[in-house]
mmCIF file of C-alpha atoms (C1' of nucleotides) in Angstrom:
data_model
loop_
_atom_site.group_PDB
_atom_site.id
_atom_site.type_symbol
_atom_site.label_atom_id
_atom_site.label_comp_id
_atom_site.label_asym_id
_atom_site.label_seq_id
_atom_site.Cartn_x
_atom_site.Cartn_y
_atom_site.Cartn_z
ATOM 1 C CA UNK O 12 6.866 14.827 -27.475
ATOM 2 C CA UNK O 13 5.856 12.704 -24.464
ATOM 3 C CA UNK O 14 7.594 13.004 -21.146
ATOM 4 C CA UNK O 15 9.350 9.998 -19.607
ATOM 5 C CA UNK O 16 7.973 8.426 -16.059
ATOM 6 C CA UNK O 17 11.027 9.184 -14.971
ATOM 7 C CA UNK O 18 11.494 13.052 -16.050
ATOM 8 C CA UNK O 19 7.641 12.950 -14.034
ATOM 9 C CA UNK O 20 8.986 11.417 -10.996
ATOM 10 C CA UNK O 21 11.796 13.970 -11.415
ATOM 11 C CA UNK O 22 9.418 16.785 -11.192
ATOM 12 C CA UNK O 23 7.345 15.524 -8.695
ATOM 13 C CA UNK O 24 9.776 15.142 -6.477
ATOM 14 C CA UNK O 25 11.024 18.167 -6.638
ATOM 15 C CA UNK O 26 7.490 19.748 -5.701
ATOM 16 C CA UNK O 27 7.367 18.530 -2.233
ATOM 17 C CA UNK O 28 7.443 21.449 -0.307
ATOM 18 C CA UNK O 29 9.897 21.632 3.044
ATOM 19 C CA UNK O 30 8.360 20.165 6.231
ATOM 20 C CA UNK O 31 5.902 17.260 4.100
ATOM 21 C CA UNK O 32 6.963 14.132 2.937
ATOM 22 C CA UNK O 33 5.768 11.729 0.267
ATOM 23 C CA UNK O 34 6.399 7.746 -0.184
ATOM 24 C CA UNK O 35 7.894 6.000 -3.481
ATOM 25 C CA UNK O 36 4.065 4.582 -4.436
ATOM 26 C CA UNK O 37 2.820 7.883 -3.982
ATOM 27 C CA UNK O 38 4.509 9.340 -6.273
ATOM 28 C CA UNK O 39 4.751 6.407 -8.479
ATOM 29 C CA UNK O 40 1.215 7.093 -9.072
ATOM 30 C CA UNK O 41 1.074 10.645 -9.409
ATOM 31 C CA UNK O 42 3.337 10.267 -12.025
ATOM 32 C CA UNK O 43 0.903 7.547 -13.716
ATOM 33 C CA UNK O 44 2.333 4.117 -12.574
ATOM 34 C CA UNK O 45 1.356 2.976 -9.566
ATOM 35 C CA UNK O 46 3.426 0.686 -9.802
ATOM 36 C CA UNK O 47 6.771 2.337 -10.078
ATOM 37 C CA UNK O 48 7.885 2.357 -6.634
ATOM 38 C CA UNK O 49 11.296 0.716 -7.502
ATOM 39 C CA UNK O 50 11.430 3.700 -10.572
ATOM 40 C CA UNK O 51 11.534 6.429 -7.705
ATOM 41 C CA UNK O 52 14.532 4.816 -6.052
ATOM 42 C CA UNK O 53 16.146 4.160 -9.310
ATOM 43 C CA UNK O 54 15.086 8.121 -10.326
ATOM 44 C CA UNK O 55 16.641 9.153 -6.695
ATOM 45 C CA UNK O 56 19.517 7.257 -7.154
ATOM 46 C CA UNK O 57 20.755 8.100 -10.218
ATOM 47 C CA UNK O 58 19.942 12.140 -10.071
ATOM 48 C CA UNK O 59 19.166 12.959 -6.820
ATOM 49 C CA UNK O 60 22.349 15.403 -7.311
ATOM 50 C CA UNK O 61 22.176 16.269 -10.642
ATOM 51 C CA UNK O 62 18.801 17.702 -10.076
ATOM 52 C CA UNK O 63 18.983 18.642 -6.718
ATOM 53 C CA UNK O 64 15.805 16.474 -5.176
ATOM 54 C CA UNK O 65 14.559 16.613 -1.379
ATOM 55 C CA UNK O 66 15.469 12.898 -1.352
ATOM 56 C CA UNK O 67 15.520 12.671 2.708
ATOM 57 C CA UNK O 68 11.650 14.124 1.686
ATOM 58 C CA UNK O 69 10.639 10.159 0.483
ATOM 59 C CA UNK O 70 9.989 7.780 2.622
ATOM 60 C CA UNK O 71 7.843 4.130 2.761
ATOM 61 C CA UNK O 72 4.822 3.558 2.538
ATOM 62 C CA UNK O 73 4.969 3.031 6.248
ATOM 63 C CA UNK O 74 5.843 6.013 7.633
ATOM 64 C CA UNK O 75 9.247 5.290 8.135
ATOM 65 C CA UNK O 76 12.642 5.928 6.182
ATOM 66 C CA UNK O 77 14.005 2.967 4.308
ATOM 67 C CA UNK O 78 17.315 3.739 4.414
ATOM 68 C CA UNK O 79 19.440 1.457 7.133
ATOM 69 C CA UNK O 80 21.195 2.844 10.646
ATOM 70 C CA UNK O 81 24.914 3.691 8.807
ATOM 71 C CA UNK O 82 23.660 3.917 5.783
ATOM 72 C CA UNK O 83 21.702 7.030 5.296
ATOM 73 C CA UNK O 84 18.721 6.449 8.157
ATOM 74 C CA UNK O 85 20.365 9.079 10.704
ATOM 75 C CA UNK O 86 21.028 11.392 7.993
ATOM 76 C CA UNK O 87 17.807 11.719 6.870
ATOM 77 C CA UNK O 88 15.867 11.668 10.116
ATOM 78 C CA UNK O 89 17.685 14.802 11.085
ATOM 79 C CA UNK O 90 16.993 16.607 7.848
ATOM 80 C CA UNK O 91 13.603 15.705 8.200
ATOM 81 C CA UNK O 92 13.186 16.845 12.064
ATOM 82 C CA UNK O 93 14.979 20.143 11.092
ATOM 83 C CA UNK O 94 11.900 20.864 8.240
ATOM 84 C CA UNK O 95 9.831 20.242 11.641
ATOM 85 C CA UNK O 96 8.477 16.453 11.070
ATOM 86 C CA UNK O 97 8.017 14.508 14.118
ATOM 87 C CA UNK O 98 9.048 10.980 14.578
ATOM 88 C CA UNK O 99 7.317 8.926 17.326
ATOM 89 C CA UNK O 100 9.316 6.718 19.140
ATOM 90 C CA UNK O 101 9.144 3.701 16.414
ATOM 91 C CA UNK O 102 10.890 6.216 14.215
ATOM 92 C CA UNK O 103 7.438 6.535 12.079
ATOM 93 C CA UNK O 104 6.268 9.679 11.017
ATOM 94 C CA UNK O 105 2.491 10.474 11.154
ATOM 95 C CA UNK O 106 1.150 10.068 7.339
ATOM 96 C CA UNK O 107 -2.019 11.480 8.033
ATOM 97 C CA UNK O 108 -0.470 14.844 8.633
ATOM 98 C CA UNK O 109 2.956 14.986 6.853
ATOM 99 C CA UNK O 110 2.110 13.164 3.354
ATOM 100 C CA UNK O 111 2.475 15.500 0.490
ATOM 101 C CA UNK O 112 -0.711 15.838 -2.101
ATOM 102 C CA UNK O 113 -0.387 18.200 -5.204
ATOM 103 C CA UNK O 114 -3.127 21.235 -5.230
ATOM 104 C CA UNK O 115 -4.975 20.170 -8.293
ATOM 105 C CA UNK O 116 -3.356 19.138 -11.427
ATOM 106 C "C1'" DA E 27 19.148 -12.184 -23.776
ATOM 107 C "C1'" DA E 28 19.355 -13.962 -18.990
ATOM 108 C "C1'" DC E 29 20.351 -12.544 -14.383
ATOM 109 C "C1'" DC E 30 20.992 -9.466 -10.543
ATOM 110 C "C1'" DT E 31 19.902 -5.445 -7.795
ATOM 111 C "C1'" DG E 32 17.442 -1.776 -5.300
ATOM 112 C "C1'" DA E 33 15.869 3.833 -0.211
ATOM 113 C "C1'" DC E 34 9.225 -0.535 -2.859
ATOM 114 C "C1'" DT E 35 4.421 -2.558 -1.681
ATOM 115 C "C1'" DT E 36 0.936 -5.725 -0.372
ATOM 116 C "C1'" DC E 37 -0.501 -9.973 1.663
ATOM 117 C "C1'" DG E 38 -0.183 -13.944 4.921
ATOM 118 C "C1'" DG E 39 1.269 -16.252 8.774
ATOM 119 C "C1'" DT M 21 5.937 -6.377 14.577
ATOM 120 C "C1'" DC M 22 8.816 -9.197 12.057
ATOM 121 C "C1'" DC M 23 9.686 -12.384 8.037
ATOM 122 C "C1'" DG M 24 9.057 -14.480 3.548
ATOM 123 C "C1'" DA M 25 6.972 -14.626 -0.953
ATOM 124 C "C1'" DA M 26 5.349 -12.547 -4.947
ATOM 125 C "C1'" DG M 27 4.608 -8.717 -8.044
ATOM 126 C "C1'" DC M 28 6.653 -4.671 -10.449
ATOM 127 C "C1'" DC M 29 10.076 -1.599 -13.108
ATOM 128 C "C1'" DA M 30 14.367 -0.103 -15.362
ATOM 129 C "C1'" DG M 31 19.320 -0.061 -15.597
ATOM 130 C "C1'" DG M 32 23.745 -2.459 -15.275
ATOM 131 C "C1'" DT M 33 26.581 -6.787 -16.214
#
DNA sequence: AACCTGACTTCGG
DNA sequence: TCCGAAGCCAGGT
């Protein structure tokens, strides 16, 4: 039987290795929608617990975390700076070094 | 079924 | 860099 987008997203997720980060499109597409951005949030949301994802380990497509000061943002910065990533001083995080890529298939 | 919502993304101005 | 608009997707009301 096929596996959902989701239960992809799910396991994708869960491969990003400590110290690397990945954005929602990223792995939208990896897991065959590149559209599905919104899905990762949703996916985060709604198991992040259950299953035990690196959630702080997502971030946009800009670098930077989406969550808001209060609500998250400091929180996740520090969990991020303890696995060793570096934030410049606009809070971004340099893609070109930290974004996560799967071996081969 | 219509409508709203969200840790999105890209494009313009 | 910031803001708004538009496009996208699924779940909750």
């Amino acid at each position: 039987m096929s596996v959902s987008f989701q239960q992809r997203l799910i396991a994708l997720i869960k491969r990003i290795p400590k110290g690397r980060v990945a954005t929602y499109g990223h792995i939208a597409r990896l897991a065959g929608n590149p559209m599905g951005a919104r899905q990762v949030v949703w996916a985060l949301n709604s198991s992040w617990e259950k299953e035990k994802l690196p959630w702080h380990r997502v971030i946009n497509s800009r670098g930077r975390i989406s969550l808001k000061p209060g609500q998250g943002f400091e929180l996740q910065k520090a969990l991020l700076e303890d696995e060793g990533i570096r934030f410049d001083i606009n809070d971004t995080v340099d893609l070109d070094r930290y974004l996560w890529a799967p071996r081969k298939a």
